[in-house]
């Protein structure tokens, strides 16, 4: 029951750290509340596991939404290229896709999980299924943990790698925040990041399931209307309650959830055409369909399910013959196509977020070692800390880089 290192949480960060400390000769125990470790890793990248992003240090830091400065030492010590070399060394061939996103060549997250678990066991670490109830601490130094079953495991180094609160079925239920608070740490309130957005417009239900590619999404803060908070070309998806997809996940992480209703998004459905070019395109299409009703003349321009919504938003009577449309009405149509606007109600529930924003306050953690500044022998790694980044493999890189720093400190490297 005595170890050198106890890792609480068998996710990406915890397993990665355990493999390193055990390989360095430290008796290491991983305590994971679920029977199968790294369950959340299985669903990343839509089950393909976006391991990291093949970018340089500066690009990585620019992709950090919160905690970029804090993470400087971590990303300098263990880069995305180090992550790639590590997993290829474990026998997982990798491929780099659009946006420098790195995936296993097999496109199977299971291959990454199996390799990581195998690395932990081959290094000599133990993985046990147990729910940790308490981190034991005496006179400012951690001594071990007590499980819900009453078992006690002792070690001078305790690593909290429990993740956040998103996808609780995978084991991320916020335990790490409770441990941190009990040991005197401050925890920034958890909130959804990289989550869908619920919108106020009821017509989104009509478009549920519609996926749009090569559109531009702009996020606007109504308190600062001069410039969008975010604007990018990419993909999005309509849901029964609002919007999802890569563009929307990024937008979610950039808005303040406490005042989400102050934000709106505008979708440019034809970003490749300016207003003048779009009007010429409309005139050409309408020339070919001049005897049709307006509501039946947009099929060459827009997805079928989107047409009734756009027609209503223009205020143009749907039975209007296209040959009788005025210039003013065409301008209104161009406005709707170039700026389909939705008002944010709230981010989707935390349980559906890809990651959690918030966590253990960074000023209470040493950035070069991931050591707690309040309890000797205590470390925090991965999503449990108040640092997060955009979608694209950056958040898993945070998990690996912070785990690497903690492992090196424990090993005295």
PDB file of N, CA and C in Angstrom, residues 91-159:
ATOM      1  N   UNK A  91       4.456   2.647 -31.147  1.00  0.00           N
ATOM      2  CA  UNK A  91       3.894   1.820 -32.212  1.00  0.00           C
ATOM      3  C   UNK A  91       2.586   2.321 -32.759  1.00  0.00           C
ATOM      4  N   UNK A  92       2.332   3.636 -32.630  1.00  0.00           N
ATOM      5  CA  UNK A  92       1.106   4.230 -33.166  1.00  0.00           C
ATOM      6  C   UNK A  92       1.477   5.159 -34.324  1.00  0.00           C
ATOM      7  N   UNK A  93       1.401   4.693 -35.576  1.00  0.00           N
ATOM      8  CA  UNK A  93       1.677   5.581 -36.714  1.00  0.00           C
ATOM      9  C   UNK A  93       0.675   6.735 -36.727  1.00  0.00           C
ATOM     10  N   UNK A  94       1.146   7.913 -37.127  1.00  0.00           N
ATOM     11  CA  UNK A  94       0.307   9.105 -37.086  1.00  0.00           C
ATOM     12  C   UNK A  94       0.174   9.726 -38.470  1.00  0.00           C
ATOM     13  N   UNK A  95      -0.898  10.493 -38.646  1.00  0.00           N
ATOM     14  CA  UNK A  95      -1.085  11.280 -39.868  1.00  0.00           C
ATOM     15  C   UNK A  95      -1.477  12.693 -39.456  1.00  0.00           C
ATOM     16  N   UNK A  96      -1.069  13.658 -40.271  1.00  0.00           N
ATOM     17  CA  UNK A  96      -1.418  15.056 -40.021  1.00  0.00           C
ATOM     18  C   UNK A  96      -2.431  15.497 -41.060  1.00  0.00           C
ATOM     19  N   UNK A  97      -3.546  16.029 -40.581  1.00  0.00           N
ATOM     20  CA  UNK A  97      -4.640  16.415 -41.463  1.00  0.00           C
ATOM     21  C   UNK A  97      -4.817  17.934 -41.487  1.00  0.00           C
ATOM     22  N   UNK A  98      -5.891  18.376 -42.099  1.00  0.00           N
ATOM     23  CA  UNK A  98      -6.165  19.804 -42.238  1.00  0.00           C
ATOM     24  C   UNK A  98      -6.052  20.523 -40.894  1.00  0.00           C
ATOM     25  N   UNK A  99      -5.454  21.700 -40.915  1.00  0.00           N
ATOM     26  CA  UNK A  99      -5.285  22.458 -39.691  1.00  0.00           C
ATOM     27  C   UNK A  99      -4.196  21.919 -38.792  1.00  0.00           C
ATOM     28  N   UNK A 100      -3.292  21.090 -39.362  1.00  0.00           N
ATOM     29  CA  UNK A 100      -2.168  20.502 -38.612  1.00  0.00           C
ATOM     30  C   UNK A 100      -2.631  19.577 -37.491  1.00  0.00           C
ATOM     31  N   UNK A 101      -3.829  19.064 -37.590  1.00  0.00           N
ATOM     32  CA  UNK A 101      -4.362  18.161 -36.565  1.00  0.00           C
ATOM     33  C   UNK A 101      -3.773  16.768 -36.760  1.00  0.00           C
ATOM     34  N   UNK A 102      -3.299  16.184 -35.678  1.00  0.00           N
ATOM     35  CA  UNK A 102      -2.603  14.897 -35.729  1.00  0.00           C
ATOM     36  C   UNK A 102      -3.521  13.792 -35.202  1.00  0.00           C
ATOM     37  N   UNK A 103      -3.651  12.715 -35.978  1.00  0.00           N
ATOM     38  CA  UNK A 103      -4.492  11.571 -35.628  1.00  0.00           C
ATOM     39  C   UNK A 103      -3.690  10.281 -35.787  1.00  0.00           C
ATOM     40  N   UNK A 104      -4.120   9.208 -35.125  1.00  0.00           N
ATOM     41  CA  UNK A 104      -3.516   7.912 -35.450  1.00  0.00           C
ATOM     42  C   UNK A 104      -3.868   7.541 -36.889  1.00  0.00           C
ATOM     43  N   UNK A 105      -2.928   6.944 -37.596  1.00  0.00           N
ATOM     44  CA  UNK A 105      -3.167   6.586 -38.996  1.00  0.00           C
ATOM     45  C   UNK A 105      -4.343   5.631 -39.129  1.00  0.00           C
ATOM     46  N   UNK A 106      -4.583   4.841 -38.097  1.00  0.00           N
ATOM     47  CA  UNK A 106      -5.699   3.889 -38.114  1.00  0.00           C
ATOM     48  C   UNK A 106      -7.048   4.573 -37.972  1.00  0.00           C
ATOM     49  N   UNK A 107      -7.032   5.861 -37.541  1.00  0.00           N
ATOM     50  CA  UNK A 107      -8.255   6.621 -37.276  1.00  0.00           C
ATOM     51  C   UNK A 107      -9.050   6.014 -36.109  1.00  0.00           C
ATOM     52  N   UNK A 108      -8.341   5.312 -35.239  1.00  0.00           N
ATOM     53  CA  UNK A 108      -8.999   4.660 -34.093  1.00  0.00           C
ATOM     54  C   UNK A 108      -8.404   5.164 -32.782  1.00  0.00           C
ATOM     55  N   UNK A 109      -9.254   5.832 -31.977  1.00  0.00           N
ATOM     56  CA  UNK A 109      -8.799   6.305 -30.669  1.00  0.00           C
ATOM     57  C   UNK A 109      -8.370   5.131 -29.787  1.00  0.00           C
ATOM     58  N   UNK A 110      -8.991   3.986 -29.987  1.00  0.00           N
ATOM     59  CA  UNK A 110      -8.661   2.812 -29.177  1.00  0.00           C
ATOM     60  C   UNK A 110      -7.186   2.442 -29.284  1.00  0.00           C
ATOM     61  N   UNK A 111      -6.592   2.655 -30.450  1.00  0.00           N
ATOM     62  CA  UNK A 111      -5.178   2.325 -30.615  1.00  0.00           C
ATOM     63  C   UNK A 111      -4.296   3.209 -29.746  1.00  0.00           C
ATOM     64  N   UNK A 112      -4.683   4.460 -29.577  1.00  0.00           N
ATOM     65  CA  UNK A 112      -3.936   5.377 -28.710  1.00  0.00           C
ATOM     66  C   UNK A 112      -4.084   4.960 -27.255  1.00  0.00           C
ATOM     67  N   UNK A 113      -5.308   4.650 -26.859  1.00  0.00           N
ATOM     68  CA  UNK A 113      -5.556   4.236 -25.475  1.00  0.00           C
ATOM     69  C   UNK A 113      -4.800   2.945 -25.155  1.00  0.00           C
ATOM     70  N   UNK A 114      -4.889   1.975 -26.037  1.00  0.00           N
ATOM     71  CA  UNK A 114      -4.206   0.695 -25.801  1.00  0.00           C
ATOM     72  C   UNK A 114      -2.696   0.901 -25.663  1.00  0.00           C
ATOM     73  N   UNK A 115      -2.131   1.754 -26.511  1.00  0.00           N
ATOM     74  CA  UNK A 115      -0.694   1.999 -26.459  1.00  0.00           C
ATOM     75  C   UNK A 115      -0.297   2.674 -25.156  1.00  0.00           C
ATOM     76  N   UNK A 116      -1.116   3.615 -24.704  1.00  0.00           N
ATOM     77  CA  UNK A 116      -0.820   4.347 -23.469  1.00  0.00           C
ATOM     78  C   UNK A 116      -0.932   3.432 -22.253  1.00  0.00           C
ATOM     79  N   UNK A 117      -1.975   2.633 -22.207  1.00  0.00           N
ATOM     80  CA  UNK A 117      -2.144   1.687 -21.091  1.00  0.00           C
ATOM     81  C   UNK A 117      -1.012   0.663 -21.088  1.00  0.00           C
ATOM     82  N   UNK A 118      -0.651   0.194 -22.259  1.00  0.00           N
ATOM     83  CA  UNK A 118       0.447  -0.765 -22.360  1.00  0.00           C
ATOM     84  C   UNK A 118       1.766  -0.144 -21.877  1.00  0.00           C
ATOM     85  N   UNK A 119       1.985   1.121 -22.216  1.00  0.00           N
ATOM     86  CA  UNK A 119       3.207   1.806 -21.779  1.00  0.00           C
ATOM     87  C   UNK A 119       3.259   1.907 -20.262  1.00  0.00           C
ATOM     88  N   UNK A 120       2.112   2.186 -19.650  1.00  0.00           N
ATOM     89  CA  UNK A 120       2.038   2.288 -18.186  1.00  0.00           C
ATOM     90  C   UNK A 120       2.380   0.950 -17.543  1.00  0.00           C
ATOM     91  N   UNK A 121       1.769  -0.108 -18.043  1.00  0.00           N
ATOM     92  CA  UNK A 121       1.987  -1.435 -17.445  1.00  0.00           C
ATOM     93  C   UNK A 121       3.390  -1.954 -17.726  1.00  0.00           C
ATOM     94  N   UNK A 122       3.887  -1.729 -18.944  1.00  0.00           N
ATOM     95  CA  UNK A 122       5.241  -2.177 -19.276  1.00  0.00           C
ATOM     96  C   UNK A 122       6.289  -1.477 -18.421  1.00  0.00           C
ATOM     97  N   UNK A 123       5.992  -0.230 -18.017  1.00  0.00           N
ATOM     98  CA  UNK A 123       6.939   0.512 -17.176  1.00  0.00           C
ATOM     99  C   UNK A 123       6.906   0.036 -15.725  1.00  0.00           C
ATOM    100  N   UNK A 124       5.885  -0.752 -15.388  1.00  0.00           N
ATOM    101  CA  UNK A 124       5.806  -1.297 -14.033  1.00  0.00           C
ATOM    102  C   UNK A 124       4.817  -0.614 -13.118  1.00  0.00           C
ATOM    103  N   UNK A 125       4.063   0.349 -13.636  1.00  0.00           N
ATOM    104  CA  UNK A 125       3.049   1.016 -12.814  1.00  0.00           C
ATOM    105  C   UNK A 125       1.810   0.130 -12.693  1.00  0.00           C
ATOM    106  N   UNK A 126       1.058   0.348 -11.640  1.00  0.00           N
ATOM    107  CA  UNK A 126      -0.189  -0.390 -11.417  1.00  0.00           C
ATOM    108  C   UNK A 126      -1.380   0.525 -11.696  1.00  0.00           C
ATOM    109  N   UNK A 127      -2.429  -0.054 -12.271  1.00  0.00           N
ATOM    110  CA  UNK A 127      -3.690   0.666 -12.468  1.00  0.00           C
ATOM    111  C   UNK A 127      -4.762  -0.077 -11.698  1.00  0.00           C
ATOM    112  N   UNK A 128      -5.407   0.612 -10.784  1.00  0.00           N
ATOM    113  CA  UNK A 128      -6.475  -0.016  -9.997  1.00  0.00           C
ATOM    114  C   UNK A 128      -7.760   0.791 -10.124  1.00  0.00           C
ATOM    115  N   UNK A 129      -8.865   0.060 -10.140  1.00  0.00           N
ATOM    116  CA  UNK A 129     -10.176   0.692 -10.196  1.00  0.00           C
ATOM    117  C   UNK A 129     -10.604   1.029  -8.772  1.00  0.00           C
ATOM    118  N   UNK A 130     -10.639   2.304  -8.453  1.00  0.00           N
ATOM    119  CA  UNK A 130     -11.025   2.737  -7.107  1.00  0.00           C
ATOM    120  C   UNK A 130     -11.415   4.205  -7.158  1.00  0.00           C
ATOM    121  N   UNK A 131     -12.374   4.577  -6.353  1.00  0.00           N
ATOM    122  CA  UNK A 131     -12.804   5.973  -6.253  1.00  0.00           C
ATOM    123  C   UNK A 131     -12.119   6.613  -5.062  1.00  0.00           C
ATOM    124  N   UNK A 132     -11.334   7.625  -5.314  1.00  0.00           N
ATOM    125  CA  UNK A 132     -10.645   8.324  -4.228  1.00  0.00           C
ATOM    126  C   UNK A 132     -11.633   9.266  -3.544  1.00  0.00           C
ATOM    127  N   UNK A 133     -11.717   9.160  -2.229  1.00  0.00           N
ATOM    128  CA  UNK A 133     -12.630   9.998  -1.450  1.00  0.00           C
ATOM    129  C   UNK A 133     -11.918  11.186  -0.826  1.00  0.00           C
ATOM    130  N   UNK A 134     -10.613  11.020  -0.545  1.00  0.00           N
ATOM    131  CA  UNK A 134      -9.898  12.081   0.184  1.00  0.00           C
ATOM    132  C   UNK A 134      -8.402  11.975  -0.080  1.00  0.00           C
ATOM    133  N   UNK A 135      -7.774  13.130  -0.196  1.00  0.00           N
ATOM    134  CA  UNK A 135      -6.317  13.188  -0.232  1.00  0.00           C
ATOM    135  C   UNK A 135      -5.835  13.460   1.183  1.00  0.00           C
ATOM    136  N   UNK A 136      -5.000  12.583   1.711  1.00  0.00           N
ATOM    137  CA  UNK A 136      -4.525  12.703   3.090  1.00  0.00           C
ATOM    138  C   UNK A 136      -3.379  13.702   3.159  1.00  0.00           C
ATOM    139  N   UNK A 137      -3.459  14.589   4.136  1.00  0.00           N
ATOM    140  CA  UNK A 137      -2.453  15.645   4.258  1.00  0.00           C
ATOM    141  C   UNK A 137      -2.153  15.894   5.732  1.00  0.00           C
ATOM    142  N   UNK A 138      -0.871  15.968   6.069  1.00  0.00           N
ATOM    143  CA  UNK A 138      -0.456  16.249   7.446  1.00  0.00           C
ATOM    144  C   UNK A 138       0.585  17.360   7.448  1.00  0.00           C
ATOM    145  N   UNK A 139       0.313  18.401   8.210  1.00  0.00           N
ATOM    146  CA  UNK A 139       1.262  19.500   8.379  1.00  0.00           C
ATOM    147  C   UNK A 139       1.753  20.061   7.047  1.00  0.00           C
ATOM    148  N   UNK A 140       0.804  20.234   6.130  1.00  0.00           N
ATOM    149  CA  UNK A 140       1.129  20.864   4.870  1.00  0.00           C
ATOM    150  C   UNK A 140       1.772  19.965   3.841  1.00  0.00           C
ATOM    151  N   UNK A 141       1.828  18.651   4.100  1.00  0.00           N
ATOM    152  CA  UNK A 141       2.420  17.708   3.140  1.00  0.00           C
ATOM    153  C   UNK A 141       1.439  16.578   2.890  1.00  0.00           C
ATOM    154  N   UNK A 142       1.255  16.231   1.607  1.00  0.00           N
ATOM    155  CA  UNK A 142       0.366  15.111   1.303  1.00  0.00           C
ATOM    156  C   UNK A 142       1.036  13.808   1.713  1.00  0.00           C
ATOM    157  N   UNK A 143       0.214  12.858   2.162  1.00  0.00           N
ATOM    158  CA  UNK A 143       0.734  11.574   2.631  1.00  0.00           C
ATOM    159  C   UNK A 143       0.159  10.380   1.887  1.00  0.00           C
ATOM    160  N   UNK A 144      -0.981  10.586   1.232  1.00  0.00           N
ATOM    161  CA  UNK A 144      -1.617   9.466   0.547  1.00  0.00           C
ATOM    162  C   UNK A 144      -3.060   9.775   0.235  1.00  0.00           C
ATOM    163  N   UNK A 145      -3.841   8.729  -0.011  1.00  0.00           N
ATOM    164  CA  UNK A 145      -5.257   8.910  -0.320  1.00  0.00           C
ATOM    165  C   UNK A 145      -6.079   7.853   0.400  1.00  0.00           C
ATOM    166  N   UNK A 146      -7.342   8.190   0.619  1.00  0.00           N
ATOM    167  CA  UNK A 146      -8.308   7.218   1.149  1.00  0.00           C
ATOM    168  C   UNK A 146      -9.377   7.022   0.090  1.00  0.00           C
ATOM    169  N   UNK A 147      -9.738   5.778  -0.186  1.00  0.00           N
ATOM    170  CA  UNK A 147     -10.755   5.495  -1.192  1.00  0.00           C
ATOM    171  C   UNK A 147     -12.134   5.430  -0.558  1.00  0.00           C
ATOM    172  N   UNK A 148     -13.147   5.425  -1.390  1.00  0.00           N
ATOM    173  CA  UNK A 148     -14.523   5.328  -0.911  1.00  0.00           C
ATOM    174  C   UNK A 148     -14.767   4.010  -0.194  1.00  0.00           C
ATOM    175  N   UNK A 149     -13.969   3.002  -0.525  1.00  0.00           N
ATOM    176  CA  UNK A 149     -14.102   1.694   0.119  1.00  0.00           C
ATOM    177  C   UNK A 149     -13.331   1.625   1.445  1.00  0.00           C
ATOM    178  N   UNK A 150     -12.662   2.715   1.799  1.00  0.00           N
ATOM    179  CA  UNK A 150     -11.937   2.757   3.069  1.00  0.00           C
ATOM    180  C   UNK A 150     -10.476   2.345   2.966  1.00  0.00           C
ATOM    181  N   UNK A 151     -10.002   1.988   1.787  1.00  0.00           N
ATOM    182  CA  UNK A 151      -8.592   1.617   1.624  1.00  0.00           C
ATOM    183  C   UNK A 151      -7.721   2.870   1.689  1.00  0.00           C
ATOM    184  N   UNK A 152      -6.506   2.682   2.183  1.00  0.00           N
ATOM    185  CA  UNK A 152      -5.548   3.787   2.251  1.00  0.00           C
ATOM    186  C   UNK A 152      -4.288   3.406   1.493  1.00  0.00           C
ATOM    187  N   UNK A 153      -3.877   4.314   0.623  1.00  0.00           N
ATOM    188  CA  UNK A 153      -2.637   4.149  -0.128  1.00  0.00           C
ATOM    189  C   UNK A 153      -1.749   5.342   0.200  1.00  0.00           C
ATOM    190  N   UNK A 154      -0.470   5.061   0.428  1.00  0.00           N
ATOM    191  CA  UNK A 154       0.430   6.115   0.886  1.00  0.00           C
ATOM    192  C   UNK A 154       1.508   6.408  -0.154  1.00  0.00           C
ATOM    193  N   UNK A 155       1.825   7.684  -0.287  1.00  0.00           N
ATOM    194  CA  UNK A 155       2.905   8.129  -1.175  1.00  0.00           C
ATOM    195  C   UNK A 155       3.237   9.572  -0.825  1.00  0.00           C
ATOM    196  N   UNK A 156       4.467   9.962  -1.097  1.00  0.00           N
ATOM    197  CA  UNK A 156       4.879  11.349  -0.844  1.00  0.00           C
ATOM    198  C   UNK A 156       4.574  12.272  -2.016  1.00  0.00           C
ATOM    199  N   UNK A 157       4.165  11.683  -3.138  1.00  0.00           N
ATOM    200  CA  UNK A 157       3.810  12.474  -4.314  1.00  0.00           C
ATOM    201  C   UNK A 157       2.415  12.081  -4.786  1.00  0.00           C
ATOM    202  N   UNK A 158       1.505  13.031  -4.768  1.00  0.00           N
ATOM    203  CA  UNK A 158       0.129  12.792  -5.199  1.00  0.00           C
ATOM    204  C   UNK A 158      -0.156  13.701  -6.391  1.00  0.00           C
ATOM    205  N   UNK A 159      -0.586  13.114  -7.485  1.00  0.00           N
ATOM    206  CA  UNK A 159      -0.886  13.877  -8.699  1.00  0.00           C
ATOM    207  C   UNK A 159      -2.395  13.852  -8.943  1.00  0.00           C
TER     208      UNK A 159
END
